CSV table of C-alpha atoms and ligand atoms in Angstrom, one decimal:
chain,number,residue,atom,x,y,z
A,12,MET,CA,250.4,127.8,32.2
A,13,ILE,CA,252.5,124.8,31.2
A,14,LEU,CA,256.2,124.8,30.5
A,15,VAL,CA,257.2,123.1,27.3
A,16,THR,CA,260.8,122.5,26.4
A,17,GLY,CA,262.1,122.0,22.9
A,18,GLY,CA,258.7,123.4,21.5
A,19,ALA,CA,260.4,124.8,18.3
A,20,GLY,CA,261.5,121.3,17.2
A,21,PHE,CA,259.4,118.8,15.2
A,22,ILE,CA,257.2,117.2,17.8
A,23,GLY,CA,257.3,120.0,20.3
A,24,ALA,CA,256.1,122.6,17.8
A,25,ASN,CA,253.2,120.2,16.6
A,26,PHE,CA,252.4,119.8,20.3
A,27,VAL,CA,252.2,123.5,21.1
A,28,LEU,CA,250.2,124.4,17.8
A,29,ASP,CA,247.8,121.4,18.7
A,30,TRP,CA,247.5,122.6,22.3
A,31,LEU,CA,246.9,126.1,21.6
A,32,ALA,CA,244.3,125.2,18.8
A,33,SER,CA,241.8,124.9,21.6
A,34,PRO,CA,240.3,128.2,22.6
A,35,ASN,CA,240.2,127.3,26.2
A,36,ALA,CA,243.8,125.9,26.4
A,37,GLU,CA,246.3,127.1,29.3
A,38,GLY,CA,249.1,129.3,28.0
A,39,VAL,CA,252.5,127.8,27.0
A,40,VAL,CA,255.9,128.9,28.1
A,41,ASN,CA,258.1,127.5,25.3
A,42,LEU,CA,261.8,127.2,26.3
A,43,ASP,CA,264.1,126.2,23.3
A,44,LYS,CA,267.7,126.5,22.7
A,45,LEU,CA,267.2,126.8,19.0
A,46,THR,CA,269.8,124.4,17.9
A,47,TYR,CA,269.9,123.6,14.2
A,48,ALA,CA,266.7,121.6,14.8
A,49,GLY,CA,264.8,124.5,16.3
A,50,ASN,CA,262.8,126.5,14.0
A,51,LEU,CA,260.6,129.4,15.1
A,52,THR,CA,258.9,129.5,11.7
A,53,ASN,CA,257.2,126.3,12.8
A,54,LEU,CA,255.4,128.5,15.4
A,55,GLN,CA,254.8,131.5,13.1
A,56,SER,CA,250.9,131.2,13.3
A,57,LEU,CA,251.3,131.9,17.1
A,58,GLN,CA,253.1,135.3,16.6
A,59,LYS,CA,250.0,137.3,17.7
A,60,ASP,CA,248.8,134.7,20.3
A,61,SER,CA,249.4,136.2,23.9
A,62,ARG,CA,249.1,132.6,25.2
A,63,HIS,CA,252.3,131.5,23.7
A,64,ILE,CA,255.6,132.9,25.3
A,65,PHE,CA,258.7,131.9,23.6
A,66,VAL,CA,262.0,131.8,25.6
A,67,HIS,CA,265.4,131.3,23.9
A,68,GLY,CA,267.5,129.3,26.3
A,69,ASP,CA,268.9,126.0,27.4
A,70,ILE,CA,267.3,123.4,29.8
A,71,GLY,CA,270.7,123.1,31.2
A,72,ASP,CA,270.7,126.8,32.5
A,73,LYS,CA,269.7,126.5,36.2
A,74,ALA,CA,269.2,130.1,36.7
A,75,LEU,CA,267.0,130.6,33.6
A,76,VAL,CA,264.8,127.5,34.4
A,77,SER,CA,264.4,128.4,38.1
A,78,LYS,CA,263.5,132.0,37.0
A,79,LEU,CA,260.9,130.7,34.5
A,80,LEU,CA,259.3,128.5,37.0
A,81,ALA,CA,259.1,131.2,39.7
A,82,GLU,CA,257.8,133.7,37.3
A,83,HIS,CA,255.2,131.6,35.4
A,84,ARG,CA,254.4,128.9,38.0
A,85,PRO,CA,253.3,126.2,35.6
A,86,ARG,CA,251.2,123.5,36.6
A,87,ALA,CA,253.1,120.9,34.4
A,88,ILE,CA,256.4,120.6,32.3
A,89,VAL,CA,256.5,118.6,29.1
A,90,ASN,CA,260.1,117.9,28.3
A,91,PHE,CA,260.7,117.5,24.5
A,92,ALA,CA,264.1,119.2,24.5
A,93,ALA,CA,266.8,116.9,23.2
A,94,GLU,CA,269.3,116.1,20.5
A,95,SER,CA,267.3,113.6,18.5
A,96,HIS,CA,269.2,112.3,15.5
A,97,VAL,CA,270.9,108.9,15.7
A,98,ASP,CA,273.4,109.6,13.0
A,99,ARG,CA,274.4,113.0,14.5
A,100,SER,CA,275.0,111.0,17.8
A,101,ILE,CA,277.3,108.7,16.0
A,102,HIS,CA,279.4,111.4,14.7
A,103,GLY,CA,279.4,113.7,17.8
A,104,PRO,CA,278.0,112.3,20.9
A,105,ALA,CA,279.0,115.1,23.3
A,106,GLU,CA,275.9,117.3,22.9
A,107,PHE,CA,273.7,114.3,23.4
A,108,ILE,CA,275.2,113.7,26.7
A,109,GLN,CA,275.0,117.4,27.7
A,110,THR,CA,271.4,118.0,26.7
A,111,ASN,CA,269.7,114.7,27.1
A,112,ILE,CA,271.3,113.7,30.3
A,113,VAL,CA,272.8,116.7,32.0
A,114,GLY,CA,270.1,118.9,30.8
A,115,THR,CA,267.4,116.7,32.0
A,116,PHE,CA,269.1,116.4,35.3
A,117,ASN,CA,269.1,120.1,35.7
A,118,LEU,CA,265.4,120.4,34.6
A,119,LEU,CA,264.5,117.7,37.2
A,120,GLU,CA,266.4,119.5,40.0
A,121,CYS,CA,264.9,122.9,39.1
A,122,ALA,CA,261.4,121.4,38.9
A,123,ARG,CA,261.8,119.5,42.2
A,124,GLU,CA,262.8,122.6,44.0
A,125,TYR,CA,259.8,124.5,42.6
A,126,TRP,CA,257.3,121.6,43.3
A,127,GLY,CA,258.7,121.4,46.9
A,128,GLY,CA,257.6,124.9,47.4
A,129,LEU,CA,254.0,124.5,46.1
A,130,GLN,CA,251.0,123.8,48.5
A,131,GLY,CA,247.8,121.9,48.5
A,132,THR,CA,246.2,121.1,45.0
A,133,ALA,CA,248.9,122.9,43.2
A,134,LYS,CA,251.4,120.5,44.6
A,135,GLU,CA,249.2,117.4,44.2
A,136,GLN,CA,248.4,118.3,40.5
A,137,PHE,CA,251.9,119.2,39.4
A,138,ARG,CA,253.3,116.8,36.6
A,139,PHE,CA,256.6,116.4,35.0
A,140,HIS,CA,256.1,114.6,31.6
A,141,HIS,CA,259.2,113.1,30.0
A,142,VAL,CA,259.0,112.5,26.3
A,143,SER,CA,261.3,109.5,25.4
A,144,THR,CA,261.7,106.9,22.7
A,145,ASP,CA,261.3,103.1,22.0
A,146,GLU,CA,264.9,103.1,20.9
A,147,VAL,CA,265.9,102.7,24.6
A,148,TYR,CA,264.7,99.1,24.5
A,149,GLY,CA,267.2,98.1,21.7
A,150,SER,CA,266.7,96.0,18.7
A,151,LEU,CA,264.1,93.2,18.0
A,152,SER,CA,264.5,90.1,15.7
A,153,ALA,CA,261.7,89.4,13.3
A,154,SER,CA,260.0,86.9,15.5
A,155,ASP,CA,260.3,88.8,18.9
A,156,PRO,CA,257.2,90.3,20.4
A,157,ALA,CA,256.8,94.1,20.2
A,158,PHE,CA,258.3,96.2,23.1
A,159,SER,CA,256.2,96.3,26.2
A,160,GLU,CA,256.9,98.7,29.1
A,161,THR,CA,258.6,95.8,30.9
A,162,ASN,CA,261.2,95.1,28.3
A,163,PRO,CA,264.8,95.7,29.7
A,164,TYR,CA,266.6,98.7,28.5
A,165,GLU,CA,269.3,97.9,26.0
A,166,PRO,CA,270.1,101.1,24.0
A,167,ASN,CA,272.5,100.7,21.2
A,168,SER,CA,273.3,104.2,19.9
A,169,PRO,CA,274.8,107.1,21.8
A,170,TYR,CA,271.4,108.8,21.2
A,171,SER,CA,269.3,106.0,22.6
A,172,ALA,CA,271.8,105.4,25.6
A,173,SER,CA,271.5,109.2,26.4
A,174,LYS,CA,267.6,108.9,26.3
A,175,ALA,CA,267.8,105.8,28.4
A,176,ALA,CA,270.0,107.6,31.0
A,177,SER,CA,267.5,110.5,31.1
A,178,ASP,CA,264.5,107.9,31.6
A,179,HIS,CA,266.4,106.4,34.5
A,180,LEU,CA,266.9,109.9,36.1
A,181,VAL,CA,263.2,110.6,35.8
A,182,ARG,CA,262.2,107.2,37.3
A,183,ALA,CA,264.7,107.7,40.2
A,184,TRP,CA,263.4,111.2,41.0
A,185,PHE,CA,259.9,109.5,41.4
A,186,HIS,CA,261.1,106.7,43.6
A,187,THR,CA,263.5,108.7,45.7
A,188,TYR,CA,261.8,112.0,46.1
A,189,GLY,CA,258.2,111.3,45.2
A,190,PHE,CA,258.6,113.8,42.4
A,191,PRO,CA,255.4,113.5,40.3
A,192,VAL,CA,256.5,112.2,36.8
A,193,VAL,CA,255.1,110.3,33.8
A,194,THR,CA,257.1,109.0,30.9
A,195,THR,CA,256.1,108.1,27.4
A,196,ASN,CA,258.2,106.1,25.0
A,197,CYS,CA,257.1,106.5,21.4
A,198,SER,CA,258.0,105.1,18.1
A,199,ASN,CA,259.1,106.9,14.8
A,200,ASN,CA,257.0,110.1,14.3
A,201,TYR,CA,256.5,111.7,10.8
A,202,GLY,CA,254.3,114.6,9.6
A,203,PRO,CA,254.4,118.4,9.3
A,204,TYR,CA,257.6,120.4,10.3
A,205,HIS,CA,259.8,117.2,10.2
A,206,PHE,CA,263.5,118.4,9.8
A,207,PRO,CA,264.8,116.7,6.6
A,208,GLU,CA,267.6,114.9,8.2
A,209,LYS,CA,265.3,112.1,9.1
A,210,LEU,CA,264.3,109.5,6.6
A,211,ILE,CA,260.6,110.6,5.6
A,212,PRO,CA,261.1,114.3,4.9
A,213,LEU,CA,264.6,113.6,3.4
A,214,VAL,CA,263.2,111.2,0.8
A,215,ILE,CA,260.3,113.7,0.0
A,216,LEU,CA,262.6,116.5,-0.6
A,217,ASN,CA,265.4,114.7,-2.3
A,218,ALA,CA,262.8,113.0,-4.7
A,219,LEU,CA,261.2,116.5,-5.6
A,220,ASN,CA,264.9,117.9,-6.2
A,221,GLY,CA,265.9,114.9,-8.6
A,222,LYS,CA,268.5,113.8,-5.9
A,223,PRO,CA,269.3,110.1,-4.9
A,224,LEU,CA,267.1,108.6,-2.2
A,225,PRO,CA,269.6,107.1,0.2
A,226,VAL,CA,268.6,103.6,1.7
A,227,TYR,CA,270.9,102.3,4.3
A,228,GLY,CA,272.1,98.9,3.9
A,229,ASP,CA,269.5,96.5,2.5
A,230,GLY,CA,266.6,98.7,3.5
A,231,GLN,CA,264.9,95.8,5.4
A,232,GLN,CA,265.2,97.4,8.9
A,233,ILE,CA,261.7,97.9,10.4
A,234,ARG,CA,260.3,101.0,12.2
A,235,ASP,CA,256.9,101.5,13.7
A,236,TRP,CA,255.5,104.8,12.3
A,237,LEU,CA,253.1,107.3,14.1
A,238,TYR,CA,251.6,110.4,12.7
A,239,VAL,CA,252.9,113.3,15.0
A,240,GLY,CA,249.3,114.5,15.7
A,241,ASP,CA,248.6,111.1,17.3
A,242,HIS,CA,251.8,111.3,19.3
A,243,CYS,CA,250.6,114.8,20.5
A,244,SER,CA,247.2,113.5,21.4
A,245,ALA,CA,248.7,110.6,23.3
A,246,ILE,CA,250.9,113.0,25.4
A,247,ARG,CA,247.8,115.1,26.2
A,248,GLU,CA,246.0,112.0,27.4
A,249,VAL,CA,248.9,110.8,29.5
A,250,LEU,CA,249.5,114.3,31.0
A,251,ALA,CA,245.9,114.5,32.0
A,252,LYS,CA,245.2,111.0,33.2
A,253,GLY,CA,248.4,109.1,33.3
A,254,GLU,CA,249.3,107.4,36.6
A,255,LEU,CA,252.3,108.9,38.5
A,256,GLY,CA,255.6,107.0,38.1
A,257,GLU,CA,254.3,105.0,35.2
A,258,THR,CA,255.6,104.6,31.7
A,259,TYR,CA,253.5,104.2,28.5
A,260,ASN,CA,254.6,103.0,25.1
A,261,ILE,CA,253.0,105.0,22.3
A,262,GLY,CA,252.9,103.6,18.9
A,263,GLY,CA,251.0,103.3,15.6
A,264,TRP,CA,250.7,99.5,14.9
A,265,ASN,CA,252.4,100.3,11.7
A,266,GLU,CA,255.5,98.3,11.3
A,267,LYS,CA,257.2,99.0,7.8
A,268,ALA,CA,260.5,98.1,6.4
A,269,ASN,CA,262.4,101.2,5.2
A,270,LEU,CA,262.4,100.4,1.6
A,271,ASP,CA,258.6,100.0,1.6
A,272,VAL,CA,258.3,103.4,3.2
A,273,VAL,CA,260.6,104.9,0.5
A,274,ASN,CA,258.6,103.1,-2.3
A,275,THR,CA,255.2,104.4,-0.9
A,276,ILE,CA,256.4,108.0,-0.9
A,277,CYS,CA,257.6,107.5,-4.4
A,278,LYS,CA,254.2,106.2,-5.5
A,279,ILE,CA,252.3,109.1,-3.8
A,280,LEU,CA,254.7,111.5,-5.6
A,281,ASP,CA,254.2,109.8,-8.8
A,282,GLU,CA,250.5,110.4,-8.4
A,283,LEU,CA,250.5,114.0,-6.9
A,284,LYS,CA,253.5,115.5,-8.8
A,285,PRO,CA,254.8,113.2,-11.5
A,286,ARG,CA,258.4,113.7,-12.8
A,287,ALA,CA,258.5,115.8,-15.9
A,288,ASP,CA,260.6,113.0,-17.7
A,289,GLY,CA,257.7,110.5,-17.2
A,290,LYS,CA,260.1,108.1,-15.1
A,291,THR,CA,259.1,106.9,-11.6
A,292,TYR,CA,260.7,108.5,-8.4
A,293,ALA,CA,261.5,105.0,-7.4
A,294,GLU,CA,264.3,105.2,-10.0
A,295,GLN,CA,266.2,107.6,-7.6
A,296,ILE,CA,266.5,105.0,-4.9
A,297,THR,CA,270.1,104.3,-4.1
A,298,PHE,CA,271.5,101.9,-1.6
A,299,VAL,CA,274.3,103.4,0.6
A,300,LYS,CA,276.5,102.2,3.4
A,301,ASP,CA,274.7,101.1,6.4
A,302,ARG,CA,274.4,103.1,9.7
A,303,PRO,CA,276.9,101.7,12.3
A,304,GLY,CA,275.2,99.6,15.0
A,305,HIS,CA,271.9,99.9,13.0
A,306,ASP,CA,269.0,98.5,15.0
A,307,ARG,CA,267.2,96.0,12.9
A,308,ARG,CA,263.6,96.3,14.2
A,309,TYR,CA,261.4,98.4,16.5
A,310,ALA,CA,257.9,97.6,17.3
A,311,ILE,CA,255.6,99.0,20.0
A,312,ASP,CA,253.0,97.2,22.0
A,313,ALA,CA,250.7,100.3,22.9
A,314,SER,CA,248.0,98.1,24.6
A,315,LYS,CA,248.8,99.6,28.0
A,316,VAL,CA,247.9,103.1,27.0
A,317,GLU,CA,244.9,101.9,25.1
A,318,LYS,CA,243.5,100.0,27.9
A,319,ALA,CA,244.3,102.4,30.8
A,320,LEU,CA,243.6,105.7,29.0
A,321,GLY,CA,241.5,104.7,26.0
A,322,TRP,CA,244.0,106.3,23.6
A,323,ARG,CA,244.3,105.1,20.0
A,324,PRO,CA,246.0,106.7,17.0
A,325,ALA,CA,243.5,108.4,14.6
A,326,GLU,CA,245.7,108.0,11.4
A,327,THR,CA,246.6,104.8,9.7
A,328,PHE,CA,250.2,104.8,7.8
A,329,ASP,CA,248.3,105.4,4.5
A,330,THR,CA,246.3,108.3,5.6
A,331,GLY,CA,249.2,109.9,7.5
A,332,ILE,CA,251.8,109.6,4.9
A,333,ARG,CA,249.5,111.0,2.2
A,334,LYS,CA,248.8,114.0,4.4
A,335,THR,CA,252.5,114.4,5.2
A,336,VAL,CA,253.6,114.3,1.4
A,337,GLN,CA,250.8,116.9,0.7
A,338,TRP,CA,252.0,119.2,3.5
A,339,TYR,CA,255.5,119.2,1.9
A,340,LEU,CA,254.1,120.1,-1.4
A,341,ASP,CA,251.7,122.9,0.0
A,342,ASN,CA,254.5,124.5,2.2
A,343,PRO,CA,257.4,125.4,-0.2
A,344,LEU,CA,258.3,128.5,1.8
A,345,TRP,CA,258.9,126.3,4.8
A,346,VAL,CA,260.9,123.9,2.8
A,347,ASP,CA,263.0,126.5,1.2
A,348,GLY,CA,263.8,128.2,4.5
A,349,VAL,CA,265.0,124.9,5.9
A,350,VAL,CA,266.8,123.7,2.9
A,351,THR,CA,268.7,127.0,2.3
A,352,GLY,CA,269.3,127.4,5.9
A,353,SER,CA,267.5,131.1,5.7
A,354,TYR,CA,265.3,130.0,8.8
A,355,ARG,CA,268.4,130.5,10.9
A,356,GLU,CA,269.4,133.9,9.4
A,357,TRP,CA,266.8,135.9,11.3
A,358,LEU,CA,267.2,133.7,14.4
A,359,ASP,CA,270.9,134.6,14.5
A,360,LYS,CA,270.1,138.3,14.0
A,361,GLN,CA,267.3,138.1,16.7
A,362,TYR,CA,269.3,136.3,19.2
A,363,GLN,CA,272.9,137.1,18.7
A,364,SER,CA,274.4,137.8,22.1
B,424,NAD,P1,263.9,117.9,17.2
B,424,NAD,O1,265.4,117.5,17.0
B,424,NAD,O2,263.2,118.1,16.0
B,424,NAD,O3,263.6,119.0,18.2
B,424,NAD,C1,264.5,119.1,19.5
B,424,NAD,C2,264.1,120.6,19.9
B,424,NAD,O4,264.9,120.7,21.2
B,424,NAD,C3,264.7,121.6,19.0
B,424,NAD,O5,263.9,122.6,18.8
B,424,NAD,C4,266.0,122.1,19.7
B,424,NAD,O6,266.3,123.5,19.6
B,424,NAD,C5,265.5,121.8,21.3
B,424,NAD,N1,266.8,121.7,22.1
B,424,NAD,C6,267.9,120.9,21.8
B,424,NAD,N2,268.6,121.1,23.0
B,424,NAD,C7,268.1,121.9,23.9
B,424,NAD,C8,268.4,122.4,25.1
B,424,NAD,N3,269.7,122.0,25.7
B,424,NAD,N4,267.5,123.2,25.7
B,424,NAD,C9,266.5,123.6,25.2
B,424,NAD,N5,266.1,123.1,23.9
B,424,NAD,C10,266.9,122.3,23.3
B,424,NAD,O7,263.3,116.5,18.0
B,424,NAD,P2,261.9,115.8,17.9
B,424,NAD,O8,262.1,114.9,16.8
B,424,NAD,O9,260.9,116.9,17.9
B,424,NAD,O10,261.9,115.2,19.2
B,424,NAD,C11,261.5,115.6,20.4
B,424,NAD,C12,261.5,114.7,21.6
B,424,NAD,O11,260.8,113.5,21.2
B,424,NAD,C13,263.0,114.2,21.9
B,424,NAD,O12,263.1,114.2,23.4
B,424,NAD,C14,263.0,112.9,21.2
B,424,NAD,O13,264.0,112.0,21.8
B,424,NAD,C15,261.6,112.3,21.3
B,424,NAD,N6,261.2,111.3,20.5
B,424,NAD,C16,261.2,111.7,19.1
B,424,NAD,C17,260.7,110.8,18.1
B,424,NAD,C18,260.8,111.1,16.7
B,424,NAD,O14,260.4,110.2,15.9
B,424,NAD,N7,261.2,112.3,16.2
B,424,NAD,C19,260.1,109.5,18.6
B,424,NAD,C20,260.0,109.4,19.9
B,424,NAD,C21,260.6,110.3,20.8
B,425,DAU,O1,262.1,105.2,17.1
B,425,DAU,C1,262.0,106.6,17.5
B,425,DAU,C2,263.1,107.4,17.1
B,425,DAU,O2,262.9,107.6,15.6
B,425,DAU,C3,263.5,108.7,17.8
B,425,DAU,O3,263.7,108.4,19.0
B,425,DAU,C4,264.5,109.6,17.0
B,425,DAU,O4,264.7,110.8,17.6
B,425,DAU,C5,264.1,109.7,15.4
B,425,DAU,O5,265.1,110.4,14.8
B,425,DAU,C6,263.9,108.2,14.9
B,425,DAU,O6,265.1,107.5,14.9
B,425,DAU,P1,265.6,106.8,13.5
B,425,DAU,O7,267.0,106.5,13.5
B,425,DAU,O8,264.7,105.5,13.4
B,425,DAU,O9,265.0,107.7,12.4
B,425,DAU,P2,265.6,108.1,11.1
B,425,DAU,O10,264.4,108.9,10.1
B,425,DAU,O11,266.9,108.8,11.1
B,425,DAU,O12,265.7,106.8,10.3
B,425,DAU,C7,264.7,105.9,10.0
B,425,DAU,C8,265.2,104.6,9.4
B,425,DAU,O13,265.6,104.9,8.1
B,425,DAU,C9,266.4,104.0,10.1
B,425,DAU,O14,266.4,102.6,10.1
B,425,DAU,C10,267.6,104.5,9.3
B,425,DAU,C11,267.0,104.6,7.8
B,425,DAU,N1,267.7,105.7,7.0
B,425,DAU,C12,267.7,106.9,7.6
B,425,DAU,C13,268.2,108.0,6.8
B,425,DAU,C14,268.3,109.4,7.3
B,425,DAU,C15,267.9,105.4,5.7
B,425,DAU,O15,267.9,104.2,5.2
B,425,DAU,N2,268.4,106.5,4.8
B,425,DAU,C16,268.5,107.7,5.4
B,425,DAU,O16,269.1,108.6,4.6
């Protein structure tokens, strides 16, 4: 067994689906609080798969986490659970502190206690994999080299500060207690099951619904985009072969300005689903007020994970973004459930206390 936290969210669900796609995969206990970002329909294809055990709960719940560890005796924990949206962290940082910092602390303490009771190879082979972000390194100017693992931490938003704090806790648990951790710091992901509060799915869905495509500020902020399946393969590599106590930057070598990303999506939609009035989707682009404290540029130097573990992304931005747009066109039921909020109705019914 492995224990995955946050496995009903965007990356966590992709990870669980990819993991269990292999017939010989170990089972997954999936602990998720089902916040607005958690969506069990992401995992619908696993309904009859006995290797997947879903548990509705909070990584901050000590009794629950300890019980799960004692019951399922996982050989690894992969921690995706987090509040993940920068704009939400600006409007309301409290949940970010609670889950990303206090929650990670609780998970580390429960896991350390469990690991302390293991013997022999079970103890030697145990891993705690913390999934983090490139945003902890702050913002780059146009001429700065890409982030390497030795860049100082300079987080600028409540979200990135809370992730930075969690990374520091994970690091300290290794150095102080010898607790077996690895951390990955990844760039911007995109792909199936991405919640449409984030730029790429928001633009796809707004375009199709005839709504404005909101571009913050001048649209020249740069992000390094990685297809979510590539992030999942990198996590599997690091979990299997990463060195204890090390951090690995994961990225796609795909630096793009936001406006270019939006224009690319518009062009693909013009081709795959042209507007009825013959106009281009790019006409829906609208420049709006900038995000406060908006980081100008992120770029990842992923050479360490490439050299040490031989990982490289399989998708380019061109192949990945086309697949992604096609996925949103092919999955109207998922889209409808998310847009109308109906994905929460049965969750509320199922999980009301
Ligand atoms: P997401 O917001 O889509 O999903 C987060 C999941 O965590 C949801 O299912 C939510 O219900 C769950 N969750 C939240 N609080 C919880 C708690 N207290 N206990 C248990 N579950 C809880 O996020 P995502 O985009 O899938 O990101 C997953 C992880 O990867 C996060 O740690 C994020 O910081 C990191 N990350 C994301 C990106 C990206 O581009 N999305 C890039 C790099 C790193
Ligand atoms: O870099 C990794 C991070 O990427 C992850 O750690 C975060 O969890 C993830 O949300 C993402 O953060 P960003 O803030 O970069 O992603 P977002 O999709 O919110 O925004 C991408 C860029 O697009 C950013 O520069 C802000 C801009 N943007 C975003 C939205 C939602 C717009 O211009 N308009 C929008 O409507």
